[in-house]
Amino acid sequence: MAGPDAREVVLAARNVAKSYGAVHALKGVNFDIHRGQVTTLFGENGAGKSTLMKILSGVIQPSSGEIILDGQPVTFQNSTHARDLGISIIHQELSLAPNLSVRDNIFMGREIMGPTGVNYAEEEAQVRRLMAGLEEDIDPLTPVEDLRLGQQQIVEIARALSVDSRILIMDEPTSALSASEVEVLFKVINDLTAKGVSIVYISHHLEEALQITDHAVVLRDGTMTAWAPRDQIDLNWIVRNMVGENYDLGAPPSGYEFGKVALSVQNLVLPDPGGNPYNVVDNLSLDVRAGEVVCIYGLMGAGRTELMETLAGRLRAASGRIELEGAGISHLSIAQRIARGLALVPEDRQRDGLVQTMSVGQNLSLASIRAFTRGIFTSRRAEQKLIRDTIRDVTVKTPGGNAPIGSLSGGNQQKVVIGKIMATKPKVILLDEPSRGIDIGAKAEVFRLLAEGAKQGLAVVYTTSEVSECLSIAHRIIVMHKGRISAEFDASASKEMIMAASGEAHAA
């Protein structure tokens, strides 16, 4: 089948390259965006996807090559210039001001002015219309920091939609959304393309992306390796062109016996932190043994994140008991629980897992600082050894411990967060959506790390909203629904059984 008609191309990259010193992020890429169509861009973390999109939206400048808009070369001065020309981007990592309201975030830098100043009433009315279109009941005056991660993602999407762009770049827009929220977003995308808006869609949720794409492009190591229309691609085509072989996410580690109960949760109750009159964790009990890998599956709002944060000490339960190796820890602080051997890899790595102003090495050693500190003195040699060992053990792709954390791809940043926790020598590791926003190759590496830890006696508990991730390395699958355990399965369970137990509407 022939490629799309060149007359339909509204924005194109021609031989675009981008270098950061000796690192070549893009190597002569040619990329077309077509009017009224969805172009899906696939690639592993570090393949150059986000770099290309930042160039096409004016965030950064290419080292060489040119950008063609409506058939004419253009140089974007900055993202505001690109936005004025009708190009908007929803970034992979949220760029919201948490202390400001939803309304103020959406209109930041382009306030609606009236005779006496900012017309807040009109801004609020427009936000309400945007939220209605996204089928979200979010008050425009709510501070963003009070919203859960998925709702913050909705605000980011609403901000891009509010500009009325003709080219909309979506970099991992569904990474924190529930299944129902994804369906609404896809309706919005279909409405936009019907009006002639061009969409560039980047996602590591491969099956999901296939639902809406018109054609797909694959980047690998900064080079475009494949292009095909929708009717010529499937999941195997994507994976083969992304990583060269059909990766899987592993199998439950075997060949050993589980140890004693490492984590015991008894009748745990957590009222809704937002003050609503119900429990987000409702009389939940669970035991996890040393060497066991347990997956907790549930839809958004099932209580998965709240359970993990209660176990880690970030939230305080109203009642119930948490034990680590038989000793009660409900009264302990987060730091004390880490010292005892229980630690959490949080869902939002940018906000809760990393310090953006620190280097890779500083982030890796942060949780273990007491191990090489005596009084006011820190052993630099011991710290550097821990950093080198952890970079090696969790296979972080980085020039070294001094590299800025922001220079790493999403998958490698996630491995830094996991490495930081593993360096504390935990007995129980909790991971809330550990694969959010990372590609299939990085997912396989993360699950391999967890399986290897389990073989050494580590108790692993991870949450996910992707059924395929339940059926990877987990010995046992716990399904949560409205704060309670609704079902428990072993590794032989089917996707349909798991989805049905979660209350998912389209389950068989």
Short mmCIF file of C-alpha atoms in Angstrom, two decimals:
data_model
loop_
_atom_site.label_atom_id
_atom_site.label_comp_id
_atom_site.label_asym_id
_atom_site.label_seq_id
_atom_site.Cartn_x
_atom_site.Cartn_y
_atom_site.Cartn_z
CA MET A 1 0.00 0.00 0.00
CA ALA A 2 1.30 3.45 -0.87
CA GLY A 3 2.05 5.97 1.80
CA PRO A 4 -0.27 8.93 2.53
CA ASP A 5 -0.51 11.65 -0.10
CA ALA A 6 2.22 14.24 0.48
CA ARG A 7 -0.34 17.03 -0.02
CA GLU A 8 -1.94 15.98 3.27
CA VAL A 9 1.26 16.60 5.26
CA VAL A 10 0.84 19.63 7.53
CA LEU A 11 4.04 19.35 9.56
CA ALA A 12 7.19 17.45 8.70
CA ALA A 13 10.73 16.86 9.97
CA ARG A 14 13.36 16.55 7.26
CA ASN A 15 16.74 14.99 8.14
CA VAL A 16 16.39 16.25 11.71
CA ALA A 17 19.27 15.45 14.05
CA LYS A 18 19.82 16.36 17.68
CA SER A 19 23.00 15.89 19.68
CA TYR A 20 23.83 16.46 23.32
CA GLY A 21 27.61 16.48 23.29
CA ALA A 22 28.68 13.02 22.17
CA VAL A 23 25.17 11.61 22.55
CA HIS A 24 23.15 11.53 19.29
CA ALA A 25 19.50 11.52 20.32
CA LEU A 26 18.24 11.81 16.73
CA LYS A 27 20.10 10.82 13.56
CA GLY A 28 18.59 12.33 10.43
CA VAL A 29 14.92 11.57 11.09
CA ASN A 30 12.18 12.16 8.50
CA PHE A 31 8.70 12.31 9.98
CA ASP A 32 5.32 13.43 8.60
CA ILE A 33 2.15 14.54 10.37
CA HIS A 34 -1.00 14.23 8.24
CA ARG A 35 -4.13 16.37 8.36
CA GLY A 36 -6.98 14.77 10.30
CA GLN A 37 -5.10 11.57 11.06
CA VAL A 38 -3.51 9.87 14.08
CA THR A 39 0.16 9.06 13.64
CA THR A 40 1.38 6.77 16.42
CA LEU A 41 5.06 6.91 17.31
CA PHE A 42 6.52 3.79 18.91
CA GLY A 43 9.97 3.20 20.37
CA GLU A 44 11.82 2.18 23.50
CA ASN A 45 12.73 4.69 26.20
CA GLY A 46 15.71 6.61 24.86
CA ALA A 47 14.81 5.96 21.21
CA GLY A 48 14.34 9.69 20.60
CA LYS A 49 10.54 10.00 20.59
CA SER A 50 10.22 12.78 23.16
CA THR A 51 13.22 14.62 21.66
CA LEU A 52 11.58 14.64 18.23
CA MET A 53 8.27 15.82 19.65
CA LYS A 54 9.97 18.61 21.61
CA ILE A 55 11.57 19.80 18.37
CA LEU A 56 8.25 19.70 16.50
CA SER A 57 6.57 21.70 19.28
CA GLY A 58 9.31 24.34 19.66
CA VAL A 59 10.53 23.25 23.09
CA ILE A 60 14.08 22.64 21.80
CA GLN A 61 15.95 23.37 18.56
CA PRO A 62 17.36 20.68 16.24
CA SER A 63 21.13 20.45 15.75
CA SER A 64 20.53 20.11 12.00
CA GLY A 65 17.74 19.49 9.50
CA GLU A 66 14.58 21.50 9.01
CA ILE A 67 10.94 21.66 10.00
CA ILE A 68 8.32 22.16 7.27
CA LEU A 69 4.93 23.67 8.20
CA ASP A 70 2.27 23.88 5.48
CA GLY A 71 4.94 23.31 2.86
CA GLN A 72 7.25 26.09 4.09
CA PRO A 73 10.39 25.87 6.25
CA VAL A 74 9.86 27.25 9.74
CA THR A 75 12.02 27.87 12.80
CA PHE A 76 10.14 27.81 16.07
CA GLN A 77 11.56 30.37 18.48
CA ASN A 78 10.01 28.58 21.46
CA SER A 79 6.96 26.57 22.45
CA THR A 80 4.80 29.72 22.63
CA HIS A 81 5.67 30.50 19.00
CA ALA A 82 4.74 26.94 17.99
CA ARG A 83 1.51 27.15 19.98
CA ASP A 84 0.61 30.41 18.21
CA LEU A 85 1.01 28.52 14.93
CA GLY A 86 -1.40 25.84 16.15
CA ILE A 87 0.92 23.20 17.60
CA SER A 88 0.43 21.96 21.17
CA ILE A 89 2.03 19.16 23.18
CA ILE A 90 0.93 17.13 26.17
CA HIS A 91 4.21 16.16 27.82
CA GLN A 92 4.91 12.70 29.23
CA GLU A 93 5.81 14.13 32.63
CA LEU A 94 3.23 16.50 34.07
CA SER A 95 4.13 20.19 33.91
CA LEU A 96 1.50 21.55 36.28
CA ALA A 97 1.88 24.00 39.16
CA PRO A 98 0.55 21.97 42.11
CA ASN A 99 -0.19 25.00 44.31
CA LEU A 100 -2.44 26.61 41.69
CA SER A 101 -6.04 25.74 40.86
CA VAL A 102 -7.13 23.72 37.84
CA ARG A 103 -8.40 26.95 36.23
CA ASP A 104 -5.15 28.83 36.78
CA ASN A 105 -3.08 25.95 35.43
CA ILE A 106 -5.11 25.73 32.24
CA PHE A 107 -4.89 29.48 31.51
CA MET A 108 -1.41 30.12 32.91
CA GLY A 109 0.42 32.58 30.64
CA ARG A 110 -2.59 33.25 28.41
CA GLU A 111 -5.18 34.62 30.80
CA ILE A 112 -8.50 35.87 29.44
CA MET A 113 -8.55 39.62 30.03
CA GLY A 114 -11.58 41.81 30.66
CA PRO A 115 -12.09 45.55 31.22
CA THR A 116 -10.97 45.30 34.86
CA GLY A 117 -8.33 42.58 34.61
CA VAL A 118 -8.44 38.80 34.37
CA ASN A 119 -11.91 37.49 33.56
CA TYR A 120 -11.90 34.61 36.03
CA ALA A 121 -15.60 33.87 35.48
CA GLU A 122 -15.07 33.21 31.76
CA GLU A 123 -11.98 31.10 32.48
CA GLU A 124 -13.96 29.04 34.98
CA ALA A 125 -16.84 28.59 32.52
CA GLN A 126 -14.46 27.38 29.82
CA VAL A 127 -12.81 24.92 32.22
CA ARG A 128 -16.21 23.51 33.15
CA ARG A 129 -16.99 22.97 29.45
CA LEU A 130 -13.63 21.27 28.93
CA MET A 131 -14.19 18.96 31.89
CA ALA A 132 -17.70 18.14 30.70
CA GLY A 133 -16.26 17.17 27.31
CA LEU A 134 -13.79 14.89 29.09
CA GLU A 135 -16.58 13.54 31.32
CA GLU A 136 -14.69 14.54 34.46
CA ASP A 137 -16.30 16.07 37.54
CA ILE A 138 -13.36 18.27 38.52
CA ASP A 139 -14.03 21.68 40.09
CA PRO A 140 -12.03 24.42 38.30
CA LEU A 141 -11.06 25.95 41.64
CA THR A 142 -9.57 22.75 43.11
CA PRO A 143 -5.81 22.98 43.75
CA VAL A 144 -4.01 20.56 41.43
CA GLU A 145 -2.07 19.08 44.36
CA ASP A 146 -5.38 17.80 45.78
CA LEU A 147 -6.11 15.71 42.66
CA ARG A 148 -5.04 12.11 42.15
CA LEU A 149 -2.49 11.48 39.41
CA GLY A 150 -5.04 10.43 36.80
CA GLN A 151 -7.04 13.62 37.34
CA GLN A 152 -3.86 15.69 37.02
CA GLN A 153 -3.30 13.97 33.67
CA ILE A 154 -6.81 15.03 32.64
CA VAL A 155 -5.97 18.65 33.54
CA GLU A 156 -2.84 18.44 31.36
CA ILE A 157 -4.98 17.17 28.47
CA ALA A 158 -7.61 19.85 29.04
CA ARG A 159 -4.94 22.57 28.94
CA ALA A 160 -3.78 21.37 25.51
CA LEU A 161 -7.36 21.12 24.23
CA SER A 162 -8.14 24.64 25.45
CA VAL A 163 -5.70 26.15 22.92
CA ASP A 164 -7.81 24.89 19.98
CA SER A 165 -4.75 23.55 18.15
CA ARG A 166 -4.67 22.07 14.67
CA ILE A 167 -1.74 19.78 15.54
CA LEU A 168 -1.82 18.06 18.92
CA ILE A 169 1.09 15.96 20.16
CA MET A 170 0.22 13.51 22.94
CA ASP A 171 3.24 12.03 24.73
CA GLU A 172 1.98 9.18 26.95
CA PRO A 173 -1.41 10.84 27.62
CA THR A 174 -2.99 7.73 29.18
CA SER A 175 -0.18 6.60 31.47
CA ALA A 176 -2.16 7.46 34.60
CA LEU A 177 -5.73 7.16 33.28
CA SER A 178 -8.32 4.54 34.13
CA ALA A 179 -9.88 2.38 31.41
CA SER A 180 -13.03 4.53 31.33
CA GLU A 181 -10.96 7.73 31.11
CA VAL A 182 -9.01 6.25 28.18
CA GLU A 183 -12.28 5.52 26.37
CA VAL A 184 -13.38 9.14 26.80
CA LEU A 185 -10.02 10.42 25.54
CA PHE A 186 -10.32 8.23 22.45
CA LYS A 187 -13.76 9.74 21.77
CA VAL A 188 -12.20 13.19 22.02
CA ILE A 189 -9.41 12.17 19.62
CA ASN A 190 -11.96 10.85 17.10
CA ASP A 191 -13.93 14.11 17.34
CA LEU A 192 -10.75 16.16 16.80
CA THR A 193 -9.58 14.21 13.76
CA ALA A 194 -13.07 14.45 12.24
CA LYS A 195 -12.61 18.24 12.42
CA GLY A 196 -9.26 18.01 10.65
CA VAL A 197 -7.01 18.17 13.71
CA SER A 198 -3.79 16.15 13.34
CA ILE A 199 -2.74 13.94 16.26
CA VAL A 200 0.67 12.51 17.09
CA TYR A 201 0.22 9.79 19.70
CA ILE A 202 3.04 8.25 21.73
CA SER A 203 2.27 5.33 24.02
CA HIS A 204 3.87 2.29 25.58
CA HIS A 205 0.41 0.72 25.80
CA LEU A 206 0.78 -0.97 22.43
CA GLU A 207 -2.61 -2.67 22.16
CA GLU A 208 -4.32 0.52 23.24
CA ALA A 209 -2.52 2.62 20.62
CA LEU A 210 -3.53 0.23 17.85
CA GLN A 211 -7.17 1.10 18.52
CA ILE A 212 -6.86 4.65 17.25
CA THR A 213 -3.86 4.87 14.92
CA ASP A 214 -4.09 5.56 11.19
CA HIS A 215 -0.43 4.75 10.63
CA ALA A 216 2.55 3.95 12.80
CA VAL A 217 6.18 5.01 12.87
CA VAL A 218 8.91 3.25 14.87
CA LEU A 219 12.04 4.99 16.19
CA ARG A 220 15.01 2.96 17.34
CA ASP A 221 18.26 4.49 18.62
CA GLY A 222 17.40 7.88 17.11
CA THR A 223 16.59 6.47 13.67
CA MET A 224 13.24 5.83 11.98
CA THR A 225 13.23 2.07 11.35
CA ALA A 226 9.72 1.36 10.11
CA TRP A 227 6.52 2.95 8.81
CA ALA A 228 3.23 1.29 7.88
CA PRO A 229 -0.51 2.05 7.63
CA ARG A 230 -2.86 0.55 10.21
CA ASP A 231 -4.01 -2.36 8.10
CA GLN A 232 -0.43 -3.62 7.77
CA ILE A 233 0.60 -3.62 11.43
CA ASP A 234 -0.09 -5.69 14.52
CA LEU A 235 1.43 -6.12 17.97
CA ASN A 236 4.23 -8.38 16.72
CA TRP A 237 5.15 -5.88 14.00
CA ILE A 238 5.54 -3.11 16.59
CA VAL A 239 7.59 -5.15 19.05
CA ARG A 240 9.80 -6.63 16.32
CA ASN A 241 10.65 -3.19 14.95
CA MET A 242 11.08 -1.65 18.40
CA VAL A 243 13.31 -4.18 20.12
CA GLY A 244 14.25 -6.71 17.46
CA GLU A 245 12.52 -9.68 19.10
CA ASN A 246 9.29 -10.55 20.82
CA TYR A 247 9.99 -9.73 24.46
CA ASP A 248 7.80 -11.13 27.18
CA LEU A 249 7.53 -9.96 30.77
CA GLY A 250 8.86 -13.16 32.30
CA ALA A 251 7.30 -15.91 34.40
CA PRO A 252 6.88 -16.44 38.16
CA PRO A 253 10.32 -17.28 39.61
CA SER A 254 10.55 -20.93 40.57
CA GLY A 255 12.88 -23.58 41.99
CA TYR A 256 12.67 -22.55 45.65
CA GLU A 257 10.32 -22.61 48.64
CA PHE A 258 8.72 -19.51 50.07
CA GLY A 259 9.95 -18.42 53.50
CA LYS A 260 8.00 -17.24 56.52
CA VAL A 261 5.37 -14.52 56.35
CA ALA A 262 7.28 -11.30 55.72
CA LEU A 263 4.34 -8.87 55.53
CA SER A 264 1.04 -9.34 57.33
CA VAL A 265 -1.92 -6.98 56.98
CA GLN A 266 -4.84 -7.57 59.31
CA ASN A 267 -8.27 -5.92 59.04
CA LEU A 268 -6.85 -2.67 57.65
CA VAL A 269 -9.27 0.26 57.36
CA LEU A 270 -8.43 3.61 55.73
CA PRO A 271 -11.10 6.33 55.39
CA ASP A 272 -11.05 8.36 52.17
CA PRO A 273 -8.22 10.95 52.57
CA GLY A 274 -10.41 13.45 50.70
CA GLY A 275 -13.03 13.36 53.47
CA ASN A 276 -15.72 11.43 51.59
CA PRO A 277 -17.88 9.16 53.78
CA TYR A 278 -16.46 5.79 52.73
CA ASN A 279 -13.35 3.69 53.24
CA VAL A 280 -10.82 3.47 50.38
CA VAL A 281 -9.32 0.43 52.11
CA ASP A 282 -12.08 -1.53 53.80
CA ASN A 283 -11.23 -4.25 56.34
CA LEU A 284 -8.46 -5.73 54.18
CA SER A 285 -6.25 -8.65 55.27
CA LEU A 286 -3.28 -10.07 53.36
CA ASP A 287 -0.15 -12.14 54.06
CA VAL A 288 2.92 -12.16 51.81
CA ARG A 289 5.76 -14.64 52.32
CA ALA A 290 9.49 -14.18 51.77
CA GLY A 291 10.30 -14.97 48.14
CA GLU A 292 6.70 -14.53 47.01
CA VAL A 293 5.64 -12.12 44.25
CA VAL A 294 2.12 -10.78 44.69
CA CYS A 295 0.34 -8.58 42.14
CA ILE A 296 -2.54 -6.34 43.21
CA TYR A 297 -4.84 -5.57 40.30
CA GLY A 298 -7.73 -3.13 40.23
CA LEU A 299 -9.27 -0.26 38.34
CA MET A 300 -8.69 3.38 39.23
CA GLY A 301 -10.35 4.03 42.58
CA ALA A 302 -10.07 0.42 43.76
CA GLY A 303 -7.81 1.51 46.64
CA ARG A 304 -4.52 0.06 45.36
CA THR A 305 -2.41 3.21 45.77
CA GLU A 306 -3.96 4.05 49.14
CA LEU A 307 -3.18 0.54 50.40
CA MET A 308 0.45 0.80 49.32
CA GLU A 309 0.88 4.25 50.86
CA THR A 310 -0.65 3.05 54.13
CA LEU A 311 1.72 0.08 54.27
CA ALA A 312 4.68 2.41 53.60
CA GLY A 313 3.60 4.90 56.28
CA ARG A 314 2.53 7.79 54.06
CA LEU A 315 -1.11 7.41 55.14
CA ARG A 316 -2.33 6.40 58.61
CA ALA A 317 -4.96 3.69 58.94
CA ALA A 318 -7.98 4.20 61.15
CA SER A 319 -7.72 0.62 62.40
CA GLY A 320 -6.05 -2.69 61.69
CA ARG A 321 -2.52 -3.98 62.09
CA ILE A 322 0.56 -4.11 59.85
CA GLU A 323 3.36 -6.52 60.75
CA LEU A 324 6.84 -6.97 59.29
CA GLU A 325 8.29 -10.38 60.13
CA GLY A 326 5.86 -10.71 63.02
CA ALA A 327 6.51 -7.29 64.61
CA GLY A 328 3.92 -4.51 64.49
CA ILE A 329 5.03 -1.45 62.49
CA SER A 330 1.81 0.58 62.27
CA HIS A 331 3.24 3.16 64.68
CA LEU A 332 6.52 3.62 62.76
CA SER A 333 7.42 6.52 60.46
CA ILE A 334 8.34 6.06 56.79
CA ALA A 335 12.07 6.24 57.62
CA GLN A 336 11.69 3.74 60.45
CA ARG A 337 9.85 1.31 58.18
CA ILE A 338 12.61 1.62 55.57
CA ALA A 339 15.19 0.92 58.29
CA ARG A 340 13.21 -2.17 59.34
CA GLY A 341 13.11 -3.42 55.74
CA LEU A 342 9.89 -2.21 54.10
CA ALA A 343 9.98 0.42 51.35
CA LEU A 344 7.77 1.78 48.56
CA VAL A 345 8.48 2.63 44.92
CA PRO A 346 5.76 5.29 44.39
CA GLU A 347 3.49 5.63 41.37
CA ASP A 348 4.62 9.17 40.52
CA ARG A 349 8.39 8.86 40.14
CA GLN A 350 8.86 12.53 39.21
CA ARG A 351 7.11 13.95 42.25
CA ASP A 352 7.68 11.29 44.90
CA GLY A 353 10.53 9.07 43.72
CA LEU A 354 13.26 11.42 42.48
CA VAL A 355 14.87 14.73 43.41
CA GLN A 356 15.15 16.51 40.07
CA THR A 357 17.99 18.81 41.16
CA MET A 358 20.18 15.87 42.16
CA SER A 359 22.40 13.63 40.03
CA VAL A 360 21.75 9.97 39.27
CA GLY A 361 24.19 8.94 42.02
CA GLN A 362 22.74 11.28 44.63
CA ASN A 363 19.26 9.92 43.95
CA LEU A 364 20.49 6.34 44.20
CA SER A 365 22.23 6.85 47.55
CA LEU A 366 19.65 9.12 49.16
CA ALA A 367 17.62 6.44 50.96
CA SER A 368 20.77 4.64 52.17
CA ILE A 369 22.66 7.64 53.48
CA ARG A 370 22.72 6.32 57.07
CA ALA A 371 24.69 3.27 55.90
CA PHE A 372 27.77 5.37 55.13
CA THR A 373 27.31 8.26 57.57
CA ARG A 374 28.90 8.40 61.02
CA GLY A 375 27.86 11.46 62.99
CA ILE A 376 28.42 14.44 60.69
CA PHE A 377 30.86 12.58 58.42
CA THR A 378 29.98 10.72 55.23
CA SER A 379 32.22 8.09 53.67
CA ARG A 380 32.51 9.23 50.07
CA ARG A 381 34.21 5.98 49.09
CA ALA A 382 31.40 3.84 50.52
CA GLU A 383 28.77 6.02 48.85
CA GLN A 384 30.48 5.82 45.44
CA LYS A 385 30.75 2.04 45.74
CA LEU A 386 27.04 1.77 46.50
CA ILE A 387 26.25 3.98 43.48
CA ARG A 388 28.47 1.96 41.12
CA ASP A 389 27.13 -1.36 42.39
CA THR A 390 23.50 -0.23 42.09
CA ILE A 391 23.94 1.19 38.56
CA ARG A 392 25.41 -2.19 37.59
CA ASP A 393 22.86 -4.33 39.40
CA VAL A 394 19.75 -2.57 38.05
CA THR A 395 21.39 -1.88 34.64
CA VAL A 396 20.83 1.87 34.55
CA LYS A 397 21.91 3.28 31.18
CA THR A 398 23.81 6.42 32.22
CA PRO A 399 27.21 8.00 31.54
CA GLY A 400 27.84 7.79 35.28
CA GLY A 401 26.64 8.71 38.73
CA ASN A 402 27.28 12.42 38.11
CA ALA A 403 24.82 12.63 35.20
CA PRO A 404 21.70 14.78 35.83
CA ILE A 405 18.68 12.63 36.63
CA GLY A 406 16.70 14.53 33.98
CA SER A 407 19.06 13.31 31.25
CA LEU A 408 17.81 9.73 31.63
CA SER A 409 14.89 8.19 29.77
CA GLY A 410 11.71 7.37 31.69
CA GLY A 411 12.61 3.69 31.93
CA ASN A 412 16.06 4.41 33.33
CA GLN A 413 14.66 6.93 35.80
CA GLN A 414 12.30 4.22 37.02
CA LYS A 415 15.24 1.84 37.45
CA VAL A 416 16.98 4.54 39.53
CA VAL A 417 13.94 4.69 41.84
CA ILE A 418 13.90 0.90 42.15
CA GLY A 419 17.68 0.82 42.61
CA LYS A 420 17.45 3.42 45.36
CA ILE A 421 15.00 1.21 47.26
CA MET A 422 16.92 -2.03 46.57
CA ALA A 423 20.07 -0.38 47.96
CA THR A 424 18.36 -0.19 51.37
CA LYS A 425 18.37 -4.03 51.45
CA PRO A 426 14.60 -4.36 51.97
CA LYS A 427 12.83 -7.49 53.14
CA VAL A 428 9.57 -6.34 51.51
CA ILE A 429 9.43 -4.07 48.47
CA LEU A 430 6.16 -2.37 47.47
CA LEU A 431 5.84 -1.03 43.93
CA ASP A 432 2.88 1.09 42.83
CA GLU A 433 2.46 0.82 39.02
CA PRO A 434 6.19 0.15 38.47
CA SER A 435 5.84 0.08 34.66
CA ARG A 436 3.94 3.35 34.21
CA GLY A 437 5.28 5.23 31.21
CA ILE A 438 8.08 2.83 30.29
CA ASP A 439 8.48 0.71 27.16
CA ILE A 440 8.16 -3.05 26.79
CA GLY A 441 11.92 -3.65 26.94
CA ALA A 442 12.29 -1.60 30.14
CA LYS A 443 9.25 -3.37 31.62
CA ALA A 444 10.90 -6.73 31.00
CA GLU A 445 14.06 -5.51 32.75
CA VAL A 446 12.10 -4.19 35.75
CA PHE A 447 10.20 -7.47 36.18
CA ARG A 448 13.45 -9.42 35.78
CA LEU A 449 14.95 -7.40 38.66
CA LEU A 450 11.96 -8.17 40.86
CA ALA A 451 12.01 -11.88 40.01
CA GLU A 452 15.71 -12.08 40.85
CA GLY A 453 15.06 -10.32 44.16
CA ALA A 454 12.33 -12.82 45.00
CA LYS A 455 14.73 -15.72 44.40
CA GLN A 456 16.98 -14.15 47.05
CA GLY A 457 14.12 -14.10 49.58
CA LEU A 458 12.65 -10.63 48.87
CA ALA A 459 8.88 -10.35 49.28
CA VAL A 460 7.52 -8.38 46.30
CA VAL A 461 4.13 -6.65 46.12
CA TYR A 462 3.30 -4.61 43.03
CA THR A 463 0.14 -2.98 41.71
CA THR A 464 -0.92 -2.66 38.11
CA SER A 465 -3.90 -1.67 35.97
CA GLU A 466 -2.69 -3.82 33.06
CA VAL A 467 -3.92 -7.40 33.15
CA SER A 468 -0.96 -8.69 31.11
CA GLU A 469 1.37 -7.52 33.88
CA CYS A 470 -0.54 -9.63 36.41
CA LEU A 471 0.19 -12.69 34.31
CA SER A 472 3.95 -12.13 34.21
CA ILE A 473 6.03 -12.82 37.33
CA ALA A 474 3.32 -12.93 40.02
CA HIS A 475 2.84 -16.14 41.99
CA ARG A 476 -0.45 -14.78 43.28
CA ILE A 477 -2.89 -12.17 41.95
CA ILE A 478 -5.04 -10.17 44.37
CA VAL A 479 -7.95 -8.26 42.80
CA MET A 480 -9.24 -5.17 44.60
CA HIS A 481 -12.64 -3.57 44.09
CA LYS A 482 -13.89 -0.60 46.12
CA GLY A 483 -11.29 -1.07 48.85
CA ARG A 484 -11.83 -4.78 49.35
CA ILE A 485 -10.22 -7.96 48.03
CA SER A 486 -12.79 -9.29 45.56
CA ALA A 487 -10.82 -12.32 44.33
CA GLU A 488 -7.52 -14.17 44.55
CA PHE A 489 -5.91 -16.18 41.74
CA ASP A 490 -2.74 -18.09 41.00
CA ALA A 491 -0.64 -17.66 37.84
CA SER A 492 -3.00 -19.91 35.82
CA ALA A 493 -5.81 -17.33 35.86
CA SER A 494 -7.14 -15.88 32.61
CA LYS A 495 -7.39 -12.20 31.75
CA GLU A 496 -11.18 -12.50 31.63
CA MET A 497 -11.35 -13.92 35.18
CA ILE A 498 -9.21 -11.10 36.56
CA MET A 499 -11.13 -8.36 34.75
CA ALA A 500 -14.49 -9.76 35.82
CA ALA A 501 -13.41 -9.81 39.48
CA SER A 502 -12.33 -6.16 39.25
CA GLY A 503 -15.77 -5.04 38.08
CA GLU A 504 -14.46 -3.95 34.69
CA ALA A 505 -17.49 -3.23 32.49
CA HIS A 506 -16.36 -4.99 29.34
CA ALA A 507 -15.12 -8.13 31.10
CA ALA A 508 -16.38 -11.39 29.69
#
